[in-house]
Each structure stands twice: as C-alpha cells, then as structure tokens.
CSV table of C-alpha atoms in Angstrom, one decimal:
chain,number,residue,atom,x,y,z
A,1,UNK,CA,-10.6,76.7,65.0
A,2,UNK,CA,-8.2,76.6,61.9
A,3,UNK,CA,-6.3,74.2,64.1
A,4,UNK,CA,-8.9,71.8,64.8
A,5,UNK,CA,-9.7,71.7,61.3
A,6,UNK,CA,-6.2,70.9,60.0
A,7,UNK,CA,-6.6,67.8,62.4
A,8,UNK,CA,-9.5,67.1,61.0
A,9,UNK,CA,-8.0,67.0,57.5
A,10,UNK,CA,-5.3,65.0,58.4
A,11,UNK,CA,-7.2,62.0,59.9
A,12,UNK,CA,-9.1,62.1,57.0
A,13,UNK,CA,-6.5,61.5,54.7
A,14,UNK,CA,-5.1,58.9,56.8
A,15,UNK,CA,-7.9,56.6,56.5
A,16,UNK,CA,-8.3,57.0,53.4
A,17,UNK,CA,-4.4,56.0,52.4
A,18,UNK,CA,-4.8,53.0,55.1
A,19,UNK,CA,-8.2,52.2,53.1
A,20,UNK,CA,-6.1,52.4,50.1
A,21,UNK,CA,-3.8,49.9,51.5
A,22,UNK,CA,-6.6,47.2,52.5
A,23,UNK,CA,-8.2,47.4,49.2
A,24,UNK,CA,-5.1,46.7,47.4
A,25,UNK,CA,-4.1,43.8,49.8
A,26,UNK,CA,-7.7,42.1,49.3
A,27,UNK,CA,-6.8,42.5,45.5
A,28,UNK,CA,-3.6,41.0,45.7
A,29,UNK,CA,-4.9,38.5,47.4
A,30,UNK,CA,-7.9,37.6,45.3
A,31,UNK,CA,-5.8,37.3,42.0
A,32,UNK,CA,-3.2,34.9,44.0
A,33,UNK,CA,-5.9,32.8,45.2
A,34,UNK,CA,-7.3,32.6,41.5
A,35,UNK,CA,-4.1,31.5,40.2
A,36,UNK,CA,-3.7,28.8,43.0
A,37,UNK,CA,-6.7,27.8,41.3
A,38,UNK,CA,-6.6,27.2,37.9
A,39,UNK,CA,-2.8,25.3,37.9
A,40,UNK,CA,-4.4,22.3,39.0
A,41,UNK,CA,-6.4,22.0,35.8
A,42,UNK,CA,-3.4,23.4,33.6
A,43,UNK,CA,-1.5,20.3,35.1
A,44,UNK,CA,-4.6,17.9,34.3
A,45,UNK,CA,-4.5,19.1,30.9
A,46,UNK,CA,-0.7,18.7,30.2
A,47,UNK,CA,-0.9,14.6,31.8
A,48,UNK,CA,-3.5,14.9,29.3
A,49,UNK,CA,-2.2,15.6,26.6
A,50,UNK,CA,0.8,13.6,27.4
A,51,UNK,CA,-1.5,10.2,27.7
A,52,UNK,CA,-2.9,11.1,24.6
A,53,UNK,CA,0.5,11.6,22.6
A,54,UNK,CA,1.3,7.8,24.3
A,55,UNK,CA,-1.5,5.9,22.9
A,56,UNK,CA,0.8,3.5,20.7
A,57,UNK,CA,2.5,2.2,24.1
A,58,UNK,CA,1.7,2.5,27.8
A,59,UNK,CA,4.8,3.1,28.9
A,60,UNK,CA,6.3,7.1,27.9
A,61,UNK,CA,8.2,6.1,24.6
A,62,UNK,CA,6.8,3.0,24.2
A,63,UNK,CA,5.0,4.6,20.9
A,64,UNK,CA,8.4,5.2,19.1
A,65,UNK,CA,10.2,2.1,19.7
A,66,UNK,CA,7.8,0.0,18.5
A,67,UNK,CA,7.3,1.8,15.7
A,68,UNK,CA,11.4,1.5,15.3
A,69,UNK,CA,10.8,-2.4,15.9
A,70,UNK,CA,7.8,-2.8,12.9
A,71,UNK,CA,9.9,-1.1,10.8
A,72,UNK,CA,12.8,-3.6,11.6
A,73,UNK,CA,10.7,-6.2,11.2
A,74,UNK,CA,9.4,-5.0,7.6
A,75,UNK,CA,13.3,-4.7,7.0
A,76,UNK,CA,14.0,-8.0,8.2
A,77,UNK,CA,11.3,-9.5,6.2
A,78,UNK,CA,12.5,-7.9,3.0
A,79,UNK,CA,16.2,-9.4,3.6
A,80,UNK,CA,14.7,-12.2,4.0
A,81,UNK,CA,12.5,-12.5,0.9
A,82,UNK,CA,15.3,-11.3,-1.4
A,83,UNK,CA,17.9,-14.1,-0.6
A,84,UNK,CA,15.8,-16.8,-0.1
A,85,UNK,CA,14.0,-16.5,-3.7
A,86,UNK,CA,13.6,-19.9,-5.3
A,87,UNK,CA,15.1,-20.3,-8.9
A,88,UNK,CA,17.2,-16.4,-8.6
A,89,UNK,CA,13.7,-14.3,-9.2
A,90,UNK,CA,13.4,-11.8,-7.4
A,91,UNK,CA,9.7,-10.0,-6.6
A,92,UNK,CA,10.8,-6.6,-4.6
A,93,UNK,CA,11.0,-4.6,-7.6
A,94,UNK,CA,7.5,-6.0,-8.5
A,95,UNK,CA,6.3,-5.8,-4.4
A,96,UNK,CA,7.1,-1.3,-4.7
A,97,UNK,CA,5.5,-0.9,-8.1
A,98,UNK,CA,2.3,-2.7,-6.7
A,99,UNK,CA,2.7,-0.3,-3.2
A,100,UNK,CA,2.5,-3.5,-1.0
A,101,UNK,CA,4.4,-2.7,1.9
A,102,UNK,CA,4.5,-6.1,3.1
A,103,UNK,CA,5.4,-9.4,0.7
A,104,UNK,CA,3.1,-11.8,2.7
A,105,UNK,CA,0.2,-9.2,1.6
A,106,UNK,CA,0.8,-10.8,-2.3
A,107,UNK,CA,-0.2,-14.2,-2.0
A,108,UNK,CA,0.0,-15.5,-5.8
A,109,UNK,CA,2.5,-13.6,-8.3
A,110,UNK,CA,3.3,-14.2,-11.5
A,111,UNK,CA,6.3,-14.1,-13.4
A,112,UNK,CA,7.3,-14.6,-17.4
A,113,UNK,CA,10.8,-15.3,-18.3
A,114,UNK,CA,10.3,-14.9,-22.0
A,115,UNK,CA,13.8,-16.2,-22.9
A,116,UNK,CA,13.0,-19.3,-21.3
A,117,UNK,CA,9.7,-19.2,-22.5
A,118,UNK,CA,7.7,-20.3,-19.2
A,119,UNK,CA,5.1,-18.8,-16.5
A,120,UNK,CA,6.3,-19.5,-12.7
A,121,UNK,CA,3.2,-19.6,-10.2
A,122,UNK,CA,4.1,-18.1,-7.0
A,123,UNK,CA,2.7,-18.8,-3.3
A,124,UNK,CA,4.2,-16.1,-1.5
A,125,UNK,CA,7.8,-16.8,-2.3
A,126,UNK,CA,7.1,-20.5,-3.3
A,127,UNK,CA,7.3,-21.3,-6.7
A,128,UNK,CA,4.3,-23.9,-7.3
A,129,UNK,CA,3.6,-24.0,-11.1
A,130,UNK,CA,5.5,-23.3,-14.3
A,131,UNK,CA,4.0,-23.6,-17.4
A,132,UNK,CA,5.5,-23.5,-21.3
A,133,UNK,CA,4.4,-20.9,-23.2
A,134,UNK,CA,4.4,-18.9,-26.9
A,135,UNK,CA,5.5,-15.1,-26.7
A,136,UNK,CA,5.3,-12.3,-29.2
A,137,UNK,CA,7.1,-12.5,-32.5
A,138,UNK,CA,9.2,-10.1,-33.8
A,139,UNK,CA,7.7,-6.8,-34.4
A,140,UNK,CA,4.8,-8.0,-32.1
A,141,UNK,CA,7.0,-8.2,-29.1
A,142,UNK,CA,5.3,-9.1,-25.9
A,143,UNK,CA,5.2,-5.8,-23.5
A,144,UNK,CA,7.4,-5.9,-20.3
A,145,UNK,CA,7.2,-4.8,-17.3
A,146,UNK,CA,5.0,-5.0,-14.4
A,147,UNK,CA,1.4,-5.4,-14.6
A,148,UNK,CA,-1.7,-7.1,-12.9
A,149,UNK,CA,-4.9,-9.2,-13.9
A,150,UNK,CA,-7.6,-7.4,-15.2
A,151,UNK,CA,-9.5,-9.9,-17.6
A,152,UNK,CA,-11.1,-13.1,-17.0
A,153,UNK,CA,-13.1,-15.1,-19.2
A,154,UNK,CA,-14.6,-18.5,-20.1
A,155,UNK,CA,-14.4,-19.2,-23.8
A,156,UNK,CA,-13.5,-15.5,-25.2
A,157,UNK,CA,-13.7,-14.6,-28.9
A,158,UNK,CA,-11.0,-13.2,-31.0
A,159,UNK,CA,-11.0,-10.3,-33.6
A,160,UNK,CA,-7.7,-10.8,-35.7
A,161,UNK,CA,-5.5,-7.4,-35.1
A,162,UNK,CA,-4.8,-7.0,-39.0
A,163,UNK,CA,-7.4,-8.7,-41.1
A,164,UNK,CA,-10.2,-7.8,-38.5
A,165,UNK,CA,-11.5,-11.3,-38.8
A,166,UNK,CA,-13.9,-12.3,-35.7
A,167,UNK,CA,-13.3,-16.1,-34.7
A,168,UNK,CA,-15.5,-17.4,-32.6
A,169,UNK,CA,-15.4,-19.3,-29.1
A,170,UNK,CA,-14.9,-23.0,-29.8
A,171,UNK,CA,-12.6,-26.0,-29.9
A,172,UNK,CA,-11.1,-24.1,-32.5
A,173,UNK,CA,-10.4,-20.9,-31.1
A,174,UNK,CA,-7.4,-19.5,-31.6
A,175,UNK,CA,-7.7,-18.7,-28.0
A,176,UNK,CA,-8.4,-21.5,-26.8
A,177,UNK,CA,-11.2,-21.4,-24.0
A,178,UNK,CA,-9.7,-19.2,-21.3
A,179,UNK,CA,-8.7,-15.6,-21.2
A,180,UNK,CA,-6.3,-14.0,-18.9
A,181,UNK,CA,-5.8,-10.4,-19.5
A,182,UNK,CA,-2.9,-8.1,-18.1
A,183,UNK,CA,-2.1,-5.5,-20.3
A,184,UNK,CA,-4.8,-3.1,-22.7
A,185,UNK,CA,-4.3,0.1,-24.1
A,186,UNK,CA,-7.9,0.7,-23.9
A,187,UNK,CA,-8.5,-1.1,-27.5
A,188,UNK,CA,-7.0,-3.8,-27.2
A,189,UNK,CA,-5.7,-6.4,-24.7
A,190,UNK,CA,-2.6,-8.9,-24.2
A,191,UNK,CA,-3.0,-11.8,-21.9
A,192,UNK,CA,-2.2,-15.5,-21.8
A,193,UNK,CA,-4.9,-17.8,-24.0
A,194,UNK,CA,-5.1,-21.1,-25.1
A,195,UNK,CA,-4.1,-22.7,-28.5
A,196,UNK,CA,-5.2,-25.5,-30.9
A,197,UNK,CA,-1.7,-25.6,-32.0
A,198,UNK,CA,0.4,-26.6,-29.4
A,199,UNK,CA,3.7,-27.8,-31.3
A,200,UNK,CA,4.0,-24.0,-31.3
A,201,UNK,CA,4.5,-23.2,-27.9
A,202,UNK,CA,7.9,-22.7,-26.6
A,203,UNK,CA,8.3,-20.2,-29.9
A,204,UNK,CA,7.9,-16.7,-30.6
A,205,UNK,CA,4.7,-17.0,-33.0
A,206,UNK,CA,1.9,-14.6,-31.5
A,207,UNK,CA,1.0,-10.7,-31.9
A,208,UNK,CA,2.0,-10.2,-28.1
A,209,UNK,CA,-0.2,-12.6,-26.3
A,210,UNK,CA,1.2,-15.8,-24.1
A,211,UNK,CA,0.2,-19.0,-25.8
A,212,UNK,CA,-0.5,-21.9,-23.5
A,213,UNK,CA,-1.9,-25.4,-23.9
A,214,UNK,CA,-5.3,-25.7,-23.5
A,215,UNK,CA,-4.7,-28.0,-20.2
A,216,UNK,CA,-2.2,-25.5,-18.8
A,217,UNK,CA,-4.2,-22.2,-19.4
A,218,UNK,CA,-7.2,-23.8,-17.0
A,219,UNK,CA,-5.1,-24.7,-14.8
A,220,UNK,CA,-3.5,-21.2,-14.6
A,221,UNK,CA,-7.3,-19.8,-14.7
A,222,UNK,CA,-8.0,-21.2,-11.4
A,223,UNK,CA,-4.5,-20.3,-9.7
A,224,UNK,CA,-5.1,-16.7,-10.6
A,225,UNK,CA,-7.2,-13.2,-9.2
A,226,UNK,CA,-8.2,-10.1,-11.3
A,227,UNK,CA,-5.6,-7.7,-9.5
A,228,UNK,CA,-2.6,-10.3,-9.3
A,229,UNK,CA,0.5,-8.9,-10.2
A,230,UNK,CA,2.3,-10.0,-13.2
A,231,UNK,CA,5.6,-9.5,-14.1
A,232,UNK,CA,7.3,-9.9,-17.8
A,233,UNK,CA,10.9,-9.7,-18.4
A,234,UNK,CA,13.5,-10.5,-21.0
C-alpha cells in the first residue's frame, strides 16, 4: 500500500517537471518568434531615417558635397569679385556689413570717395555712373562708413541746422529738388541733395550733406532704391 503510493507520487511529480519543461519551451519560443518579428520594421525605420538624412542628394553623401561645392562656388565668386573690381574699389567689406552672402544679390551700390570728391554708380561690379559732388566742411565732416538708402523725396524742404531757418521747396532750394537720405540720428538726416550753386561742388562747403547738380542728383534719384547700400570713405 505505502508502496503503491510512493509510485504514485513519483509519476506525479514527473509530469509535472516534464509539464514544466513544455511550458517553458512554448515561452521561449513565443518571445523568439516576436523578435523575428519586429526587426523587419526596426530595419524599415533605420532606411528610413537614412533617406531622410539624404534629402540634399540621392546618392548617400551626395548632401555634403554639394554643400562643399556651393560653398566653393560662393568662394570662388568672392575671389572673383575682389580682383576684378573696376577703378581699385573694393565692395566685400561693404557686401558682410550688409549680411549679403552673395555679391550678385546687391545689384546697385554706391560708393563716395570724398578725396576725389565724386559718387561711383555700381551695377553689380560695373561701374556705370560717377557724379561730382560737395562734401562736409570742416567741423561738419561728412560721416563714413557704410550705410544704405532710407530717404526719398521729390522737392524736400530744408530747416537750416543752426539758425533754424525753414526754406522752402523751389528753384531756389538749397536742396535742390531731390532728396537722398542715408544717414539720421533720428533728428536729423545726411543725404545727397541738389544745389543752386554749382561752382561749389567739387569743395568741402556743406554741414555733412553731398551736394550735387541739379541734373546729376535726378539722375542719381532714378538709379537708386531705399535699402541700397552706400558706402563713404576718406
């Protein structure tokens, strides 16, 4: 009886350690057939991913060199623009205080040489006009530097800096009948302006302003933008 029992015992314990061992192979293999499948989609995300990182070329890399070759190019360019400058003026330093990245983004430029006392028009890096002008007299020195348009107008009037005396828009005008304003300190502006008297241009007779002939100033009126850059040097 005790016998019979003891077998009993053992058989039971026997299936339930060979149970033991199908449950845990069904496990085992449930988690590797899960894993089989999610790497497909892991791989689908990573070509992904890649093709999205690859968007500037469609070849793997193509992205970097041609951002390598734009920037060769925008070096090129800027060689290029520096030693092929008509008359010796040079625009770069007036090309990074405007942020243009590019030189053929500034279309017309303007520089002031006042010690020879003239405007040069620029197309790009074509010089097209030059006109003679008056600069600031001593004590009244015309600013330099680098600055753009930000004044235009027909027939402006003119209060006198000292006396305070208004003249008005006319024949007359001190300022002639066109206004071209690149520099104000919030009062008061500086810009290049017409004159009655031209035997004065070519000499430094004004409070800081660029005299011009009346001809000359309309003709520089129509060449110029609000916003193009100007640039005055000694």
């Amino acid at each position: 009886m005790t016998m019979a029992r003891n077998e009993s015992i053992a058989r039971m314990v026997m299936f339930l350690c060979f149970g033991a061992a199908i449950l845990s192979l069904a496990v085992q293999w449930h988690t590797m057939k899960t894993t089989a499948q999610s790497n497909p989609n892991l791989s689908t995300n990573n070509r992904q991913n890649y093709q999205n990182h690859g968007d500037f070329g469609k070849n793997p890399g193509e992205n970097v060199v041609a951002q390598k070759n734009v920037q060769n190019t925008n070096t090129q360019k800027q060689l290029h623009t520096a030693n092929n400058k008509p008359r010796g003026f040079f625009f770069s330093d007036l090309a990074e205080a405007q942020s243009v990245p590019d030189s053929d983004q500034i279309k017309t430029q303007l520089l002031v040489d006042l010690s020879d006392r003239r405007v040069y028009v620029y197309h790009y890096d074509q010089v097209i006009a030059s006109y003679p002008i008056a600069v600031g007299k001593k004590g009244w020195e015309t600013p330099t530097g680098n600055f753009q348009i930000i004044h235009k107008e027909h027939h402006p009037i003119w209060k006198h800096p000292i006396t305070g005396k208004v003249f008005e828009a006319g024949t007359d005008s001190p300022l002639g009948d066109r206004w071209i304003g690149f520099w104000s300190d919030g009062k008061n502006e500086i810009g290049f302006h017409g004159t009655p008297n031209t035997d004065l241009i070519g000499a430094a007779v004004s409070h800081g302003c660029l005299r011009m002939r009346n001809a000359d100033v309309r003709m520089l009126y129509e060449q110029v933008n609000l916003n193009t850059p100007v640039l005055v040097r000694n």
